[in-house]
CSV table of C-alpha atoms and ligand atoms in Angstrom, one decimal:
chain,number,residue,atom,x,y,z
A,1,MET,CA,-30.7,278.2,4.0
A,2,LYS,CA,-28.3,281.0,5.0
A,3,LYS,CA,-29.0,282.8,8.3
A,4,TYR,CA,-31.0,286.1,8.0
A,5,SER,CA,-28.1,288.0,9.6
A,6,ILE,CA,-26.0,287.0,6.7
A,7,LEU,CA,-28.7,287.6,4.1
A,8,ALA,CA,-29.2,291.1,5.5
A,9,LYS,CA,-25.5,291.9,5.4
A,10,GLU,CA,-25.3,290.7,1.7
A,11,LEU,CA,-28.4,292.8,0.9
A,12,LEU,CA,-26.7,295.9,2.3
A,13,ASP,CA,-23.5,295.1,0.4
A,14,ARG,CA,-25.5,295.0,-2.9
A,15,GLN,CA,-27.6,298.1,-2.2
A,16,ILE,CA,-24.5,300.2,-1.2
A,17,LYS,CA,-23.1,299.4,-4.6
A,18,ASN,CA,-26.1,299.6,-6.8
A,19,TRP,CA,-28.7,302.1,-5.4
A,20,ASP,CA,-27.8,305.8,-5.4
A,21,TRP,CA,-29.9,306.6,-2.3
A,22,CYS,CA,-27.8,304.1,-0.3
A,23,ILE,CA,-24.6,305.2,-1.9
A,24,ASN,CA,-25.4,308.8,-0.7
A,25,GLY,CA,-26.9,307.8,2.6
A,26,TYR,CA,-24.1,305.5,3.8
A,27,GLY,CA,-21.5,307.8,2.2
A,28,SER,CA,-22.8,310.7,4.3
A,29,LEU,CA,-22.2,308.7,7.6
A,30,LYS,CA,-18.5,309.5,7.1
A,31,THR,CA,-19.2,313.2,7.9
A,32,VAL,CA,-21.2,312.5,11.1
A,33,ILE,CA,-19.6,314.2,14.2
A,34,THR,CA,-20.0,312.6,17.6
A,35,HIS,CA,-19.7,314.0,21.1
A,36,GLU,CA,-19.8,311.6,24.1
A,37,PHE,CA,-20.8,312.6,27.6
A,38,ILE,CA,-19.8,310.4,30.5
A,39,TYR,CA,-22.2,309.8,33.5
A,40,ASP,CA,-21.7,307.6,36.5
A,41,GLY,CA,-22.1,304.0,35.1
A,42,PHE,CA,-23.2,304.9,31.6
A,43,SER,CA,-22.6,307.3,28.7
A,44,LEU,CA,-24.8,309.3,26.2
A,45,LYS,CA,-23.7,310.4,22.8
A,46,VAL,CA,-25.0,313.0,20.4
A,47,GLN,CA,-24.4,313.1,16.7
A,48,PHE,CA,-24.6,315.8,14.1
A,49,ASN,CA,-26.2,313.8,11.2
A,50,PRO,CA,-27.7,316.0,8.5
A,51,GLY,CA,-29.0,312.9,6.7
A,52,ARG,CA,-31.7,312.6,9.4
A,53,MET,CA,-33.5,315.9,8.7
A,54,THR,CA,-36.5,314.2,6.9
A,55,SER,CA,-37.3,311.8,9.8
A,56,THR,CA,-36.5,314.4,12.5
A,57,SER,CA,-38.9,316.9,11.1
A,58,ALA,CA,-41.5,314.4,9.9
A,59,LYS,CA,-45.1,315.4,10.4
A,60,VAL,CA,-46.8,312.4,12.1
A,61,ASP,CA,-50.1,313.9,13.1
A,62,PRO,CA,-53.2,311.9,11.9
A,63,LYS,CA,-54.1,314.5,9.2
A,64,SER,CA,-50.6,314.7,7.7
A,65,ILE,CA,-50.4,310.9,7.7
A,66,LYS,CA,-53.7,310.6,6.0
A,67,GLU,CA,-52.7,313.0,3.3
A,68,ARG,CA,-49.4,311.4,2.3
A,69,LYS,CA,-48.7,308.2,0.5
A,70,CYS,CA,-47.5,305.4,2.8
A,71,PHE,CA,-43.8,305.0,2.0
A,72,LEU,CA,-43.6,301.5,3.4
A,73,CYS,CA,-46.3,300.1,1.1
A,74,GLU,CA,-45.2,298.1,-2.0
A,75,ALA,CA,-46.6,300.7,-4.4
A,76,SER,CA,-44.2,303.4,-3.0
A,77,LEU,CA,-41.0,301.5,-2.6
A,78,PRO,CA,-38.4,302.6,-5.2
A,79,ALA,CA,-37.7,300.1,-7.9
A,80,ALA,CA,-34.0,300.0,-6.9
A,81,GLN,CA,-34.9,298.9,-3.4
A,82,GLU,CA,-34.5,295.2,-3.0
A,83,ARG,CA,-37.1,293.4,-0.9
A,84,LEU,CA,-35.7,290.5,1.2
A,85,GLU,CA,-38.6,288.3,2.1
A,86,TYR,CA,-38.7,287.4,5.8
A,87,LYS,CA,-41.2,285.2,7.7
A,88,ASN,CA,-44.4,286.1,9.5
A,89,GLY,CA,-45.4,288.5,6.6
A,90,TYR,CA,-42.4,290.8,6.9
A,91,ARG,CA,-39.7,291.9,4.5
A,92,ILE,CA,-36.3,293.3,5.3
A,93,LEU,CA,-35.3,296.5,3.5
A,94,VAL,CA,-32.1,298.6,3.7
A,95,ASN,CA,-32.8,302.0,5.3
A,96,PRO,CA,-31.3,304.5,2.9
A,97,PHE,CA,-31.2,307.2,5.6
A,98,PRO,CA,-29.0,305.5,8.1
A,99,ILE,CA,-28.1,306.2,11.7
A,100,PHE,CA,-26.2,302.9,12.0
A,101,PRO,CA,-23.4,301.7,9.7
A,102,GLU,CA,-25.9,298.9,8.9
A,103,HIS,CA,-29.5,300.0,9.2
A,104,PHE,CA,-32.6,298.0,8.2
A,105,THR,CA,-36.3,298.7,8.2
A,106,ILE,CA,-38.5,295.6,8.6
A,107,PRO,CA,-42.1,296.4,7.7
A,108,LYS,CA,-45.0,294.0,7.4
A,109,ILE,CA,-45.9,293.7,3.8
A,110,GLU,CA,-49.6,294.4,4.6
A,111,HIS,CA,-50.5,298.0,5.6
A,112,LEU,CA,-51.4,297.6,9.3
A,113,PRO,CA,-51.0,300.1,12.1
A,114,GLN,CA,-48.0,300.4,14.3
A,115,GLN,CA,-48.9,298.7,17.6
A,116,ILE,CA,-46.8,296.4,19.7
A,117,THR,CA,-49.8,294.3,21.0
A,118,GLY,CA,-49.8,291.0,19.1
A,119,ASN,CA,-46.4,291.7,17.6
A,120,PHE,CA,-43.9,291.6,20.5
A,121,GLY,CA,-43.3,287.8,20.0
A,122,GLU,CA,-42.3,288.5,16.4
A,123,MET,CA,-39.8,291.1,17.6
A,124,LEU,CA,-38.1,288.5,19.8
A,125,GLU,CA,-38.1,286.0,16.9
A,126,LEU,CA,-36.5,288.6,14.6
A,127,ALA,CA,-33.9,289.4,17.3
A,128,LYS,CA,-33.0,285.7,17.4
A,129,ASP,CA,-32.9,285.3,13.6
A,130,LEU,CA,-30.5,288.3,13.4
A,131,ASP,CA,-28.3,286.2,15.6
A,132,GLY,CA,-26.8,288.8,17.9
A,133,GLU,CA,-25.4,290.7,14.9
A,134,PHE,CA,-28.1,293.4,15.0
A,135,THR,CA,-30.3,295.0,17.6
A,136,VAL,CA,-34.0,295.2,16.8
A,137,PHE,CA,-36.0,298.3,17.8
A,138,TYR,CA,-39.6,299.4,17.9
A,139,ASN,CA,-40.8,303.0,18.0
A,140,GLY,CA,-44.4,303.5,19.3
A,141,PRO,CA,-46.9,305.3,16.9
A,142,LYS,CA,-46.7,308.5,19.1
A,143,CYS,CA,-43.1,308.5,20.1
A,144,GLY,CA,-40.8,308.2,17.1
A,145,ALA,CA,-42.3,306.0,14.4
A,146,SER,CA,-42.3,308.0,11.2
A,147,ALA,CA,-44.8,305.6,9.7
A,148,PRO,CA,-47.4,305.2,12.5
A,149,ASP,CA,-49.8,303.8,10.0
A,150,HIS,CA,-47.7,300.9,8.7
A,151,PHE,CA,-46.3,298.3,11.2
A,152,HIS,CA,-42.5,298.1,11.2
A,153,PHE,CA,-39.4,297.3,13.2
A,154,GLN,CA,-35.9,298.5,12.6
A,155,ALA,CA,-32.6,296.9,13.2
A,156,GLY,CA,-29.0,298.2,13.4
A,157,THR,CA,-25.5,297.2,14.1
A,158,ARG,CA,-25.1,295.7,17.6
A,159,LYS,CA,-23.4,297.8,20.3
A,160,PHE,CA,-23.8,301.0,18.4
A,161,MET,CA,-26.2,302.3,21.1
A,162,THR,CA,-24.4,302.9,24.4
A,163,ILE,CA,-27.1,301.2,26.4
A,164,GLU,CA,-26.1,297.8,25.0
A,165,ASN,CA,-22.6,298.2,26.5
A,166,ASP,CA,-24.0,299.8,29.7
A,167,PHE,CA,-26.7,297.2,30.3
A,168,ASP,CA,-25.0,295.3,33.2
A,169,SER,CA,-23.6,298.5,34.8
A,170,LEU,CA,-26.9,300.2,34.7
A,171,LYS,CA,-28.6,297.2,36.2
A,172,LYS,CA,-26.0,297.0,39.0
A,173,ARG,CA,-26.1,300.7,39.9
A,174,TYR,CA,-29.6,301.9,39.2
A,175,SER,CA,-32.0,298.9,39.8
A,176,VAL,CA,-35.0,300.0,41.8
A,177,ASN,CA,-36.7,296.7,41.8
A,178,ASP,CA,-36.1,293.3,40.4
A,179,ARG,CA,-37.7,289.9,40.3
A,180,LEU,CA,-37.3,286.5,38.7
A,181,VAL,CA,-40.5,284.9,37.2
A,182,ASP,CA,-40.4,281.7,35.2
A,183,GLY,CA,-36.7,282.1,34.5
A,184,VAL,CA,-37.2,285.7,33.3
A,185,GLU,CA,-35.3,288.4,35.2
A,186,VAL,CA,-37.3,291.7,35.3
A,187,THR,CA,-35.4,294.8,36.5
A,188,MET,CA,-36.8,298.3,36.8
A,189,VAL,CA,-34.0,300.8,36.2
A,190,ASP,CA,-33.9,304.5,36.9
A,191,ASP,CA,-30.6,306.2,36.0
A,192,GLY,CA,-31.8,309.7,36.9
A,193,ILE,CA,-32.6,310.5,33.3
A,194,ARG,CA,-34.4,307.4,31.9
A,195,LYS,CA,-36.9,305.0,33.4
A,196,MET,CA,-36.6,301.5,31.9
A,197,VAL,CA,-37.6,297.9,32.3
A,198,PHE,CA,-35.0,295.3,31.5
A,199,LEU,CA,-36.0,291.7,30.6
A,200,GLN,CA,-33.7,288.8,30.4
A,201,GLY,CA,-34.4,285.2,29.7
A,202,THR,CA,-33.9,282.3,27.3
A,203,ASP,CA,-37.5,281.2,27.0
A,204,LYS,CA,-39.2,283.3,24.4
A,205,MET,CA,-42.7,282.6,25.5
A,206,ALA,CA,-41.9,283.5,29.1
A,207,VAL,CA,-40.2,286.8,28.1
A,208,GLU,CA,-43.3,287.6,26.0
A,209,LYS,CA,-45.6,286.8,28.9
A,210,GLU,CA,-43.7,289.1,31.2
A,211,PHE,CA,-43.7,291.9,28.6
A,212,TYR,CA,-47.4,291.9,28.2
A,213,LEU,CA,-48.0,291.8,32.0
A,214,ILE,CA,-45.9,294.9,32.4
A,215,PHE,CA,-47.5,296.6,29.3
A,216,ASN,CA,-51.0,295.9,30.7
A,217,ARG,CA,-50.1,297.0,34.3
A,218,TYR,CA,-48.5,300.2,33.1
A,219,SER,CA,-51.5,301.0,30.8
A,220,THR,CA,-53.8,300.5,33.7
A,221,LEU,CA,-51.7,302.7,36.0
A,222,LYS,CA,-51.6,305.5,33.4
A,223,HIS,CA,-55.4,305.1,32.7
A,224,LEU,CA,-54.7,304.7,29.0
A,225,ASP,CA,-56.9,303.3,26.4
A,226,GLU,CA,-54.2,303.6,23.7
A,227,GLU,CA,-50.6,302.3,23.6
A,228,PRO,CA,-48.4,303.9,26.3
A,229,LEU,CA,-45.5,305.9,24.9
A,230,MET,CA,-42.7,303.4,24.7
A,231,ASN,CA,-39.6,302.6,22.7
A,232,ILE,CA,-38.3,299.0,22.8
A,233,LEU,CA,-35.0,297.4,22.0
A,234,ALA,CA,-34.3,293.6,21.7
A,235,TRP,CA,-31.2,291.6,21.0
A,236,THR,CA,-29.7,288.2,21.9
A,237,GLU,CA,-26.6,287.6,23.9
A,238,GLY,CA,-25.8,283.9,23.2
A,239,GLU,CA,-29.0,282.1,24.0
A,240,GLU,CA,-30.4,284.9,26.1
A,241,PHE,CA,-33.0,287.5,25.0
A,242,ARG,CA,-32.3,291.0,26.3
A,243,VAL,CA,-35.1,293.6,26.1
A,244,VAL,CA,-35.1,297.2,27.2
A,245,VAL,CA,-38.4,299.0,27.4
A,246,PHE,CA,-38.1,302.8,27.7
A,247,LEU,CA,-41.1,304.4,29.3
A,248,ARG,CA,-41.8,307.9,27.9
A,249,GLU,CA,-43.6,311.0,29.1
A,250,LYS,CA,-43.9,312.8,25.8
A,251,HIS,CA,-42.9,312.7,22.1
A,252,ARG,CA,-40.9,315.8,21.5
A,253,PRO,CA,-39.3,318.0,24.1
A,254,ALA,CA,-40.2,321.7,24.6
A,255,ARG,CA,-36.8,322.7,23.1
A,256,TYR,CA,-37.8,321.1,19.8
A,257,PHE,CA,-40.4,323.8,19.4
A,258,ALA,CA,-38.4,326.7,20.9
A,259,GLU,CA,-37.1,329.6,18.8
A,260,GLY,CA,-33.6,330.9,18.4
A,261,THR,CA,-30.8,329.7,20.6
A,262,GLU,CA,-33.2,327.8,22.9
A,263,ARG,CA,-34.0,325.3,20.1
A,264,ILE,CA,-32.5,321.9,19.9
A,265,LEU,CA,-34.0,319.9,16.9
A,266,LEU,CA,-34.0,316.5,18.6
A,267,SER,CA,-37.0,314.3,17.9
A,268,PRO,CA,-36.3,311.4,20.3
A,269,ALA,CA,-36.9,307.7,19.4
A,270,SER,CA,-35.3,304.4,20.4
A,271,VAL,CA,-31.8,305.2,19.2
A,272,ASP,CA,-31.7,308.6,20.9
A,273,ILE,CA,-32.8,307.2,24.2
A,274,GLY,CA,-30.6,304.1,23.7
A,275,GLY,CA,-27.7,306.6,23.9
A,276,VAL,CA,-27.1,308.1,20.5
A,277,GLY,CA,-29.0,311.3,20.0
A,278,GLY,CA,-29.3,312.5,16.4
A,279,ILE,CA,-29.4,316.2,15.6
A,280,PRO,CA,-29.6,317.2,12.0
A,281,VAL,CA,-28.8,321.0,12.5
A,282,GLU,CA,-25.1,321.9,13.2
A,283,ASP,CA,-25.9,325.0,15.3
A,284,ASP,CA,-28.2,323.0,17.5
A,285,PHE,CA,-25.7,320.3,17.9
A,286,ASN,CA,-23.0,322.8,18.8
A,287,ARG,CA,-25.2,324.1,21.6
A,288,ILE,CA,-25.4,320.8,23.4
A,289,THR,CA,-23.6,320.6,26.7
A,290,GLN,CA,-23.9,317.8,29.3
A,291,GLU,CA,-26.3,319.9,31.3
A,292,ILE,CA,-28.6,320.6,28.4
A,293,LEU,CA,-28.6,317.0,27.3
A,294,THR,CA,-29.5,315.8,30.8
A,295,GLU,CA,-32.3,318.3,31.1
A,296,LEU,CA,-33.5,317.6,27.5
A,297,ASP,CA,-33.5,313.8,27.9
A,298,ARG,CA,-35.2,314.0,31.3
A,299,SER,CA,-38.0,316.1,29.9
A,300,PHE,CA,-39.3,313.5,27.5
A,301,CYS,CA,-38.1,310.3,29.2
A,302,LYS,CA,-39.3,310.2,32.7
A,303,PRO,CA,-42.9,309.3,33.4
A,304,VAL,CA,-44.2,310.2,36.8
A,305,ILE,CA,-45.0,306.6,37.6
A,306,CYS,CA,-43.2,303.4,36.8
A,307,CYS,CA,-44.6,299.9,36.9
B,401,ZN,ZN1,-48.3,301.2,4.1
């Protein structure tokens, strides 16, 4: 059988040719404008991407979610959308509103809530199956998932997010704590804007175990009885799994709700914190300076405590 990374690329090739939503969506990426801001040891980009308006302004409160039809369930998927069956009860779909030049949504077929508990091992397995060609990401139900009621991962072209290239340099400059347990390297990183946990190891079970230890410890420290706000990235580098867990303070920054020239319509999720902030309104995009981006990212990224 062909590798899933190849099957996914072939799926995208077909959908870009034969499905009008994809023809428009991927065509619109040509008009995206990017600014890059350089920090000490890492960089952050922002993009003006009008195609992201729907997800940026999505209403994700429980009432709105209850009143709309789930767009990841079989009954709502457009007929022209091909379903590539994947294992563990998932399917791979092309995302017709892309951020990445290759962008997939990988939902469970069954309508189950977005929660990482019980599913993180499958995230690692998916990263391995995508063979270093794509980075898998997870948005928590209260910090970026536009379908908090239907479990899904997403995946996009490797090295699109700046953090993938900055991984080693961030670790070297901004590590605040690191340890090696059962062959898994765990590094806490604070770059002045983001608080993150990096996990690296070749043994899937050991990486999974460390993730859940951190998840449980952090939940206890924050006195939470629901999933902590977090966005997660996972990819493979040769035989090694690399995972970045972003710890979050809140969902949307105050500027998202501000009026007039104070407003910046940025609704941050994995890709934004991974280093490519998406802004669907041109005026808001034009207002972004390095100072504003720093303040904005800090305001939703940095939790008071780490783990
Ligand atoms: Zn559903």
